[in-house]
mmCIF file of C-alpha atoms in Angstrom:
data_model
loop_
_atom_site.group_PDB
_atom_site.id
_atom_site.type_symbol
_atom_site.label_atom_id
_atom_site.label_comp_id
_atom_site.label_asym_id
_atom_site.label_seq_id
_atom_site.Cartn_x
_atom_site.Cartn_y
_atom_site.Cartn_z
ATOM 1 C CA MET Y 18 9.196 -43.612 -6.695
ATOM 2 C CA ALA Y 19 6.807 -41.199 -8.324
ATOM 3 C CA SER Y 20 7.488 -38.519 -5.780
ATOM 4 C CA GLY Y 21 8.929 -36.336 -8.539
ATOM 5 C CA ARG Y 22 5.422 -35.922 -9.984
ATOM 6 C CA PHE Y 23 3.977 -35.045 -6.638
ATOM 7 C CA ASN Y 24 3.881 -31.333 -7.397
ATOM 8 C CA LEU Y 25 1.584 -31.862 -10.347
ATOM 9 C CA ASP Y 26 -1.332 -32.888 -8.165
ATOM 10 C CA PHE Y 27 -3.731 -29.997 -7.850
ATOM 11 C CA PRO Y 28 -4.905 -30.510 -4.247
ATOM 12 C CA LEU Y 29 -1.331 -30.628 -3.017
ATOM 13 C CA PRO Y 30 -0.899 -26.848 -2.590
ATOM 14 C CA ILE Y 31 -3.809 -26.870 -0.165
ATOM 15 C CA VAL Y 32 -2.269 -29.679 1.861
ATOM 16 C CA LEU Y 33 1.082 -27.944 1.629
ATOM 17 C CA SER Y 34 -0.262 -24.604 2.725
ATOM 18 C CA TYR Y 35 -1.832 -26.262 5.735
ATOM 19 C CA SER Y 36 1.495 -27.846 6.641
ATOM 20 C CA LEU Y 37 3.166 -24.463 6.108
ATOM 21 C CA ILE Y 38 0.929 -22.898 8.694
ATOM 22 C CA ARG Y 39 1.525 -25.728 11.129
ATOM 23 C CA THR Y 40 5.274 -25.931 10.802
ATOM 24 C CA THR Y 41 5.949 -22.242 10.709
ATOM 25 C CA THR Y 42 3.965 -21.309 13.803
ATOM 26 C CA MET Y 43 6.902 -22.983 15.492
ATOM 27 C CA SER Y 44 9.290 -20.413 14.099
ATOM 28 C CA GLU Y 45 6.801 -17.653 14.844
ATOM 29 C CA ASP Y 46 7.306 -18.476 18.504
ATOM 30 C CA LYS Y 47 10.846 -17.268 18.043
ATOM 31 C CA LEU Y 48 9.470 -13.747 17.713
ATOM 32 C CA HIS Y 49 11.352 -11.643 15.200
ATOM 33 C CA ILE Y 50 11.695 -8.110 16.478
ATOM 34 C CA VAL Y 51 12.950 -5.829 13.726
ATOM 35 C CA PRO Y 52 15.438 -3.301 15.149
ATOM 36 C CA PHE Y 53 14.375 0.360 14.832
ATOM 37 C CA LYS Y 54 17.524 1.050 12.826
ATOM 38 C CA ASN Y 55 16.518 -1.379 10.051
ATOM 39 C CA HIS Y 56 13.168 0.379 9.561
ATOM 40 C CA ILE Y 57 14.945 3.741 9.367
ATOM 41 C CA MET Y 58 17.293 2.347 6.705
ATOM 42 C CA VAL Y 59 14.336 1.069 4.657
ATOM 43 C CA LEU Y 60 12.636 4.457 5.032
ATOM 44 C CA LEU Y 61 15.721 6.305 3.785
ATOM 45 C CA THR Y 62 15.963 3.948 0.801
ATOM 46 C CA LEU Y 63 12.302 4.612 -0.022
ATOM 47 C CA ILE Y 64 12.804 8.391 0.134
ATOM 48 C CA VAL Y 65 15.910 8.186 -2.071
ATOM 49 C CA LEU Y 66 13.926 6.107 -4.591
ATOM 50 C CA THR Y 67 11.142 8.721 -4.542
ATOM 51 C CA ILE Y 68 13.641 11.503 -5.282
ATOM 52 C CA LEU Y 69 15.074 9.325 -8.053
ATOM 53 C CA THR Y 70 11.597 8.915 -9.591
ATOM 54 C CA VAL Y 71 11.039 12.678 -9.610
ATOM 55 C CA ALA Y 72 14.508 13.232 -11.118
ATOM 56 C CA ILE Y 73 14.093 10.607 -13.832
ATOM 57 C CA THR Y 74 10.646 11.772 -14.903
ATOM 58 C CA SER Y 75 11.792 15.412 -15.102
ATOM 59 C CA ILE Y 76 14.122 14.558 -17.975
ATOM 60 C CA ASP Y 77 12.536 13.513 -21.237
ATOM 61 C CA LEU Y 78 13.142 9.870 -22.067
ATOM 62 C CA GLY Y 79 10.085 9.396 -24.242
ATOM 63 C CA PRO Y 80 8.240 6.187 -23.458
ATOM 64 C CA TYR Y 81 10.936 5.113 -20.983
ATOM 65 C CA ASN Y 82 9.761 7.710 -18.450
ATOM 66 C CA THR Y 83 6.666 5.676 -17.665
ATOM 67 C CA ALA Y 84 8.623 2.431 -17.605
ATOM 68 C CA ALA Y 85 11.274 3.864 -15.251
ATOM 69 C CA ALA Y 86 8.650 5.317 -12.890
ATOM 70 C CA LEU Y 87 6.760 2.009 -12.759
ATOM 71 C CA VAL Y 88 9.929 -0.038 -12.177
ATOM 72 C CA ILE Y 89 10.966 2.206 -9.273
ATOM 73 C CA ALA Y 90 7.423 2.116 -7.839
ATOM 74 C CA THR Y 91 7.521 -1.687 -8.000
ATOM 75 C CA ILE Y 92 10.853 -1.783 -6.137
ATOM 76 C CA LYS Y 93 9.306 0.510 -3.515
ATOM 77 C CA ILE Y 94 6.229 -1.662 -2.948
ATOM 78 C CA ILE Y 95 8.441 -4.759 -2.674
ATOM 79 C CA LEU Y 96 10.437 -2.985 0.070
ATOM 80 C CA VAL Y 97 7.247 -1.970 1.913
ATOM 81 C CA LEU Y 98 5.754 -5.473 1.595
ATOM 82 C CA MET Y 99 8.914 -7.300 2.672
ATOM 83 C CA TYR Y 100 10.090 -5.062 5.520
ATOM 84 C CA PHE Y 101 7.286 -2.798 6.812
ATOM 85 C CA MET Y 102 4.601 -5.445 6.298
ATOM 86 C CA HIS Y 103 6.931 -8.140 7.672
ATOM 87 C CA LEU Y 104 6.499 -10.563 4.767
ATOM 88 C CA ARG Y 105 10.196 -11.340 4.967
ATOM 89 C CA PHE Y 106 10.002 -12.411 8.594
ATOM 90 C CA ASP Y 107 6.513 -13.921 8.719
ATOM 91 C CA GLN Y 108 5.238 -17.351 7.825
ATOM 92 C CA VAL Y 109 5.723 -18.433 4.212
ATOM 93 C CA ILE Y 110 1.950 -18.670 3.679
ATOM 94 C CA TYR Y 111 1.561 -14.845 3.551
ATOM 95 C CA ARG Y 112 4.297 -14.561 0.935
ATOM 96 C CA ILE Y 113 2.666 -17.288 -1.184
ATOM 97 C CA MET Y 114 -0.723 -15.549 -0.965
ATOM 98 C CA ALA Y 115 0.777 -12.170 -1.927
ATOM 99 C CA ILE Y 116 2.585 -13.649 -4.922
ATOM 100 C CA MET Y 117 -0.610 -15.375 -6.068
ATOM 101 C CA VAL Y 118 -2.587 -12.122 -5.927
ATOM 102 C CA LEU Y 119 0.117 -10.266 -7.866
ATOM 103 C CA CYS Y 120 0.071 -13.047 -10.495
ATOM 104 C CA ILE Y 121 -3.720 -12.797 -10.842
ATOM 105 C CA TYR Y 122 -3.495 -9.021 -11.177
ATOM 106 C CA SER Y 123 -0.704 -9.261 -13.776
ATOM 107 C CA ALA Y 124 -2.823 -11.713 -15.762
ATOM 108 C CA VAL Y 125 -5.731 -9.240 -15.775
ATOM 109 C CA ILE Y 126 -3.436 -6.437 -16.978
ATOM 110 C CA ILE Y 127 -1.975 -8.610 -19.747
ATOM 111 C CA VAL Y 128 -5.385 -9.795 -20.965
ATOM 112 C CA THR Y 129 -6.795 -6.231 -20.949
ATOM 113 C CA PHE Y 130 -3.914 -4.858 -22.987
ATOM 114 C CA LEU Y 131 -3.839 -7.804 -25.369
ATOM 115 C CA ASP Y 132 -7.365 -6.699 -26.158
ATOM 116 C CA TYR Y 133 -6.772 -2.941 -26.425
ATOM 117 C CA LEU Y 134 -3.470 -3.101 -28.295
ATOM 118 C CA ASN Y 135 -4.927 -5.424 -30.937
ATOM 119 C CA ARG Y 136 -8.176 -3.653 -31.733
ATOM 120 C CA MET X 15 3.594 -28.773 18.392
ATOM 121 C CA GLU X 16 2.949 -28.622 22.099
ATOM 122 C CA THR X 17 5.271 -25.643 22.339
ATOM 123 C CA ASN X 18 2.482 -23.655 20.717
ATOM 124 C CA ALA X 19 0.455 -23.978 23.873
ATOM 125 C CA THR X 20 1.927 -20.832 25.367
ATOM 126 C CA HIS X 21 1.368 -18.930 22.165
ATOM 127 C CA HIS X 22 -2.304 -19.786 22.025
ATOM 128 C CA ALA X 23 -2.975 -19.826 25.732
ATOM 129 C CA ASP X 24 -6.339 -18.170 25.196
ATOM 130 C CA LEU X 25 -8.659 -20.543 23.377
ATOM 131 C CA HIS X 26 -10.647 -17.693 21.860
ATOM 132 C CA ARG X 27 -7.642 -16.086 20.316
ATOM 133 C CA ASP X 28 -6.055 -17.002 17.010
ATOM 134 C CA ASP X 29 -3.640 -14.315 15.889
ATOM 135 C CA THR X 30 -2.600 -16.211 12.769
ATOM 136 C CA ALA X 31 -6.193 -16.467 11.558
ATOM 137 C CA ALA X 32 -6.786 -12.777 12.326
ATOM 138 C CA LYS X 33 -3.743 -11.841 10.305
ATOM 139 C CA ILE X 34 -4.644 -14.084 7.364
ATOM 140 C CA GLY X 35 -8.087 -12.438 7.415
ATOM 141 C CA MET X 36 -6.494 -8.994 7.297
ATOM 142 C CA TRP X 37 -4.267 -10.014 4.402
ATOM 143 C CA LEU X 38 -7.246 -11.393 2.461
ATOM 144 C CA PHE X 39 -9.016 -8.065 2.972
ATOM 145 C CA ILE X 40 -5.896 -6.207 1.821
ATOM 146 C CA PHE X 41 -5.828 -8.342 -1.336
ATOM 147 C CA THR X 42 -9.405 -7.314 -2.181
ATOM 148 C CA GLU X 43 -8.359 -3.684 -1.697
ATOM 149 C CA ILE X 44 -5.361 -4.167 -3.978
ATOM 150 C CA LEU X 45 -7.641 -5.587 -6.668
ATOM 151 C CA LEU X 46 -10.109 -2.707 -6.177
ATOM 152 C CA PHE X 47 -7.432 -0.080 -6.769
ATOM 153 C CA GLY X 48 -5.791 -2.366 -9.314
ATOM 154 C CA GLY X 49 -8.970 -2.241 -11.399
ATOM 155 C CA LEU X 50 -8.932 1.556 -11.236
ATOM 156 C CA PHE X 51 -5.287 1.619 -12.321
ATOM 157 C CA ILE X 52 -6.225 -0.466 -15.362
ATOM 158 C CA VAL X 53 -9.058 1.967 -16.188
ATOM 159 C CA TYR X 54 -6.533 4.813 -15.901
ATOM 160 C CA SER X 55 -4.022 3.022 -18.175
ATOM 161 C CA VAL X 56 -6.583 2.295 -20.865
ATOM 162 C CA TYR X 57 -7.930 5.866 -20.933
ATOM 163 C CA ARG X 58 -4.415 7.252 -20.949
ATOM 164 C CA TYR X 59 -3.529 4.974 -23.831
ATOM 165 C CA ARG X 60 -6.502 6.325 -25.784
ATOM 166 C CA ASN X 61 -6.081 10.032 -24.819
ATOM 167 C CA PRO X 62 -2.328 10.533 -24.493
ATOM 168 C CA GLU X 63 -2.250 14.288 -25.279
ATOM 169 C CA ALA X 64 -5.104 15.272 -22.988
ATOM 170 C CA PHE X 65 -3.625 13.258 -20.102
ATOM 171 C CA HIS X 66 -0.232 14.815 -20.713
ATOM 172 C CA LEU X 67 -1.609 18.373 -20.617
ATOM 173 C CA ALA X 68 -3.923 17.714 -17.680
ATOM 174 C CA HIS X 69 -1.212 16.176 -15.505
ATOM 175 C CA GLU X 70 0.779 19.427 -15.701
ATOM 176 C CA GLU X 71 -1.945 21.072 -13.612
ATOM 177 C CA LEU X 72 -0.908 18.956 -10.610
ATOM 178 C CA SER X 73 1.814 20.267 -8.315
ATOM 179 C CA ILE X 74 4.805 17.919 -8.100
ATOM 180 C CA PRO X 75 6.177 19.487 -4.853
ATOM 181 C CA ILE X 76 2.888 18.893 -2.982
ATOM 182 C CA GLY X 77 2.694 15.354 -4.345
ATOM 183 C CA PHE X 78 6.301 14.730 -3.342
ATOM 184 C CA ILE X 79 5.804 16.091 0.181
ATOM 185 C CA ASN X 80 2.715 13.926 0.621
ATOM 186 C CA THR X 81 4.658 10.870 -0.584
ATOM 187 C CA VAL X 82 7.399 11.481 1.972
ATOM 188 C CA ILE X 83 4.781 12.068 4.700
ATOM 189 C CA LEU X 84 3.155 8.696 3.971
ATOM 190 C CA LEU X 85 6.493 6.871 3.780
ATOM 191 C CA VAL X 86 7.592 8.296 7.149
ATOM 192 C CA SER X 87 4.211 7.463 8.713
ATOM 193 C CA SER X 88 4.539 3.883 7.434
ATOM 194 C CA ALA X 89 7.962 3.635 9.054
ATOM 195 C CA THR X 90 6.667 5.000 12.378
ATOM 196 C CA VAL X 91 3.894 2.368 12.438
ATOM 197 C CA ALA X 92 6.430 -0.372 11.651
ATOM 198 C CA ILE X 93 8.690 0.880 14.464
ATOM 199 C CA ALA X 94 5.676 1.112 16.815
ATOM 200 C CA ILE X 95 5.151 -2.639 16.323
ATOM 201 C CA SER X 96 8.812 -3.323 17.154
ATOM 202 C CA ALA X 97 8.340 -1.132 20.252
ATOM 203 C CA ILE X 98 5.270 -3.016 21.517
ATOM 204 C CA GLN X 99 7.124 -6.311 20.981
ATOM 205 C CA LYS X 100 9.828 -4.929 23.260
ATOM 206 C CA ASN X 101 7.055 -4.025 25.736
ATOM 207 C CA ASP X 102 7.807 -0.313 25.398
ATOM 208 C CA ARG X 103 4.249 1.026 25.578
ATOM 209 C CA LYS X 104 5.210 4.675 25.935
ATOM 210 C CA MET X 105 7.345 4.555 22.783
ATOM 211 C CA THR X 106 4.507 2.784 20.944
ATOM 212 C CA MET X 107 2.051 5.522 21.880
ATOM 213 C CA ILE X 108 4.454 8.304 20.878
ATOM 214 C CA LEU X 109 5.057 6.659 17.497
ATOM 215 C CA LEU X 110 1.345 6.117 16.867
ATOM 216 C CA GLY X 111 0.752 9.769 17.803
ATOM 217 C CA ILE X 112 3.367 10.875 15.255
ATOM 218 C CA THR X 113 1.733 8.641 12.635
ATOM 219 C CA LEU X 114 -1.678 10.199 13.262
ATOM 220 C CA LEU X 115 -0.205 13.684 13.062
ATOM 221 C CA LEU X 116 1.431 12.857 9.725
ATOM 222 C CA ALA X 117 -1.830 11.354 8.435
ATOM 223 C CA PHE X 118 -3.653 14.539 9.385
ATOM 224 C CA THR X 119 -1.009 16.669 7.640
ATOM 225 C CA PHE X 120 -1.488 14.569 4.521
ATOM 226 C CA LEU X 121 -5.227 15.272 4.565
ATOM 227 C CA VAL X 122 -4.667 19.014 5.115
ATOM 228 C CA ASN X 123 -2.353 19.096 2.073
ATOM 229 C CA LYS X 124 -4.970 17.202 0.091
ATOM 230 C CA TYR X 125 -7.630 19.710 1.177
ATOM 231 C CA PHE X 126 -5.624 22.659 -0.132
ATOM 232 C CA GLU X 127 -4.723 20.778 -3.301
ATOM 233 C CA TRP X 128 -8.342 19.916 -4.069
ATOM 234 C CA GLY X 129 -9.484 23.401 -3.041
ATOM 235 C CA ALA X 130 -7.115 25.006 -5.573
ATOM 236 C CA LYS X 131 -8.403 22.676 -8.309
ATOM 237 C CA PHE X 132 -12.003 23.645 -7.582
ATOM 238 C CA GLU X 133 -11.086 27.326 -7.522
ATOM 239 C CA HIS X 134 -9.576 27.016 -10.982
ATOM 240 C CA GLN X 135 -12.671 25.258 -12.263
ATOM 241 C CA MET X 136 -10.740 22.063 -12.724
ATOM 242 C CA TYR X 137 -13.344 19.493 -11.866
ATOM 243 C CA PRO X 138 -15.610 17.342 -14.043
ATOM 244 C CA GLY X 139 -18.760 19.238 -14.991
ATOM 245 C CA SER X 140 -17.362 22.752 -14.505
ATOM 246 C CA ASP X 141 -17.834 25.435 -17.191
ATOM 247 C CA LEU X 142 -14.146 25.276 -18.066
ATOM 248 C CA MET X 143 -14.196 21.482 -18.355
ATOM 249 C CA LYS X 144 -17.116 21.600 -20.798
ATOM 250 C CA ASN X 145 -14.909 23.435 -23.289
ATOM 251 C CA LEU X 146 -12.001 21.026 -22.893
ATOM 252 C CA SER X 147 -11.604 17.629 -24.482
ATOM 253 C CA HIS X 148 -13.118 14.378 -23.291
ATOM 254 C CA GLY X 149 -9.641 13.245 -22.166
ATOM 255 C CA ASP X 150 -9.311 16.142 -19.691
ATOM 256 C CA THR X 151 -12.626 15.269 -18.092
ATOM 257 C CA LEU X 152 -11.547 11.633 -17.835
ATOM 258 C CA PHE X 153 -8.216 12.579 -16.263
ATOM 259 C CA PHE X 154 -9.788 14.762 -13.608
ATOM 260 C CA SER X 155 -12.631 12.301 -12.917
ATOM 261 C CA LEU X 156 -10.056 9.591 -12.276
ATOM 262 C CA TYR X 157 -7.840 11.964 -10.303
ATOM 263 C CA PHE X 158 -10.648 12.984 -7.944
ATOM 264 C CA PHE X 159 -12.088 9.482 -7.666
ATOM 265 C CA MET X 160 -8.816 7.677 -6.993
ATOM 266 C CA THR X 161 -7.234 10.241 -4.659
ATOM 267 C CA GLY X 162 -10.655 10.621 -2.983
ATOM 268 C CA LEU X 163 -11.006 6.884 -2.418
ATOM 269 C CA HIS X 164 -7.434 6.865 -1.151
ATOM 270 C CA ALA X 165 -8.274 9.703 1.274
ATOM 271 C CA VAL X 166 -11.237 7.660 2.570
ATOM 272 C CA HIS X 167 -8.764 4.859 3.266
ATOM 273 C CA ILE X 168 -6.524 7.327 5.127
ATOM 274 C CA ILE X 169 -9.476 8.265 7.357
ATOM 275 C CA VAL X 170 -10.341 4.598 8.025
ATOM 276 C CA GLY X 171 -6.662 3.904 8.772
ATOM 277 C CA MET X 172 -6.589 6.839 11.201
ATOM 278 C CA ILE X 173 -9.638 5.487 13.039
ATOM 279 C CA LEU X 174 -7.983 2.053 13.339
ATOM 280 C CA LEU X 175 -4.770 3.646 14.637
ATOM 281 C CA ILE X 176 -6.685 5.805 17.146
ATOM 282 C CA VAL X 177 -8.453 2.695 18.489
ATOM 283 C CA SER X 178 -5.090 0.903 18.693
ATOM 284 C CA LEU X 179 -3.527 3.880 20.486
ATOM 285 C CA VAL X 180 -6.318 3.924 23.081
ATOM 286 C CA ARG X 181 -6.012 0.167 23.567
ATOM 287 C CA VAL X 182 -2.247 0.413 24.082
ATOM 288 C CA LYS X 183 -2.972 3.065 26.719
ATOM 289 C CA LEU X 184 -5.592 0.822 28.365
ATOM 290 C CA GLY X 185 -3.225 -2.137 28.261
ATOM 291 C CA THR X 186 -5.484 -4.372 26.156
ATOM 292 C CA ILE X 187 -2.778 -4.220 23.491
ATOM 293 C CA ARG X 188 0.519 -5.318 25.022
ATOM 294 C CA SER X 189 3.741 -7.142 24.241
ATOM 295 C CA ASN X 190 2.134 -10.600 24.120
ATOM 296 C CA GLN X 191 -1.133 -9.499 22.531
ATOM 297 C CA TYR X 192 -0.856 -6.977 19.733
ATOM 298 C CA ALA X 193 -2.687 -8.557 16.774
ATOM 299 C CA MET X 194 -4.981 -5.519 16.471
ATOM 300 C CA LEU X 195 -2.042 -3.118 16.265
ATOM 301 C CA GLU X 196 -0.295 -5.371 13.769
ATOM 302 C CA ASN X 197 -3.391 -5.602 11.542
ATOM 303 C CA SER X 198 -4.056 -1.844 11.738
ATOM 304 C CA GLY X 199 -0.423 -1.390 10.763
ATOM 305 C CA LEU X 200 -0.904 -3.657 7.744
ATOM 306 C CA TYR X 201 -3.877 -1.536 6.680
ATOM 307 C CA TRP X 202 -1.809 1.614 7.047
ATOM 308 C CA HIS X 203 0.942 0.165 4.857
ATOM 309 C CA LEU X 204 -1.698 -0.665 2.235
ATOM 310 C CA VAL X 205 -2.587 3.046 2.095
ATOM 311 C CA ASP X 206 1.110 3.718 1.509
ATOM 312 C CA LEU X 207 1.345 1.040 -1.208
ATOM 313 C CA ILE X 208 -1.524 2.609 -3.157
ATOM 314 C CA TRP X 209 -0.012 6.084 -2.935
ATOM 315 C CA ILE X 210 3.357 4.771 -4.197
ATOM 316 C CA PHE X 211 1.611 4.108 -7.521
ATOM 317 C CA LEU X 212 -0.803 7.066 -7.474
ATOM 318 C CA PHE X 213 2.015 9.618 -7.150
ATOM 319 C CA PRO X 214 4.039 8.771 -10.285
ATOM 320 C CA LEU X 215 0.976 7.964 -12.397
ATOM 321 C CA PHE X 216 -0.888 11.219 -11.735
ATOM 322 C CA TYR X 217 1.836 13.729 -10.892
ATOM 323 C CA LEU X 218 4.961 12.688 -12.738
ATOM 324 C CA ILE X 219 4.338 10.776 -15.934
ATOM 325 C CA HIS X 220 4.298 12.670 -19.197
#
């Protein structure tokens, strides 16, 4: 069968996303209550990462300072998105939307800097 | 599918749609600040020395304290949602109260921080700024605009949390109906997300 090519069809994601909403509301009924303790653990991790950012940027690593700070900030926003904003426990559709937006934003950054770095 | 009937007992209520709407709004906010971050990166790329010197005027301890305040307030909102799911309304209200207090502390810190900058003539258009390079003006314009816009978001988030707090008290937000609290919480985490990038980019990087 040609089912292997199924993913190439453009309208499929829309159909898929609809089915994602439908099928996952079932699992949403099994309400996921995050224990207080887990949120505290995430909070402590975030604070440790913040201290780490301050520590790393206080020593001179040349251009790697910026890179290190941005990498740690990215880890922090992933933690906030996944745990505090419940993306990890919610329906898949929210995760897909978030990833799409981050891809669009990355594309804009890349295109802008392709322009500026090559002038 | 029929098991959903209990979840959507009220025909006029669709929590999933409300939440998708909130996320879509959050995405537009991310792109709004995202655009500003790109403006910042480009200007920094073109004025590296001025940005380096200007950033040293910002106080890392105050920035750090404000970061921790926002992270803790994000955690208290997240725990408040767990509490309402467990039908613990009192705990929810206490946690929202703590969040609001932390938000207010953040704004007070910001007030003193901005006040000190104005006192030292460090704002675009001041006499001191006129004698400095174009890069310094750009840095401080972006600093005031981005932290200012962020502060506006803090105020909006506080209003949403106050409304949620009152509705928890009134009982219109409860363990089986808390979409408003959840969506206000999402907005509050957005404010945190933005600050996670603002702090290293303005205060730390050199």
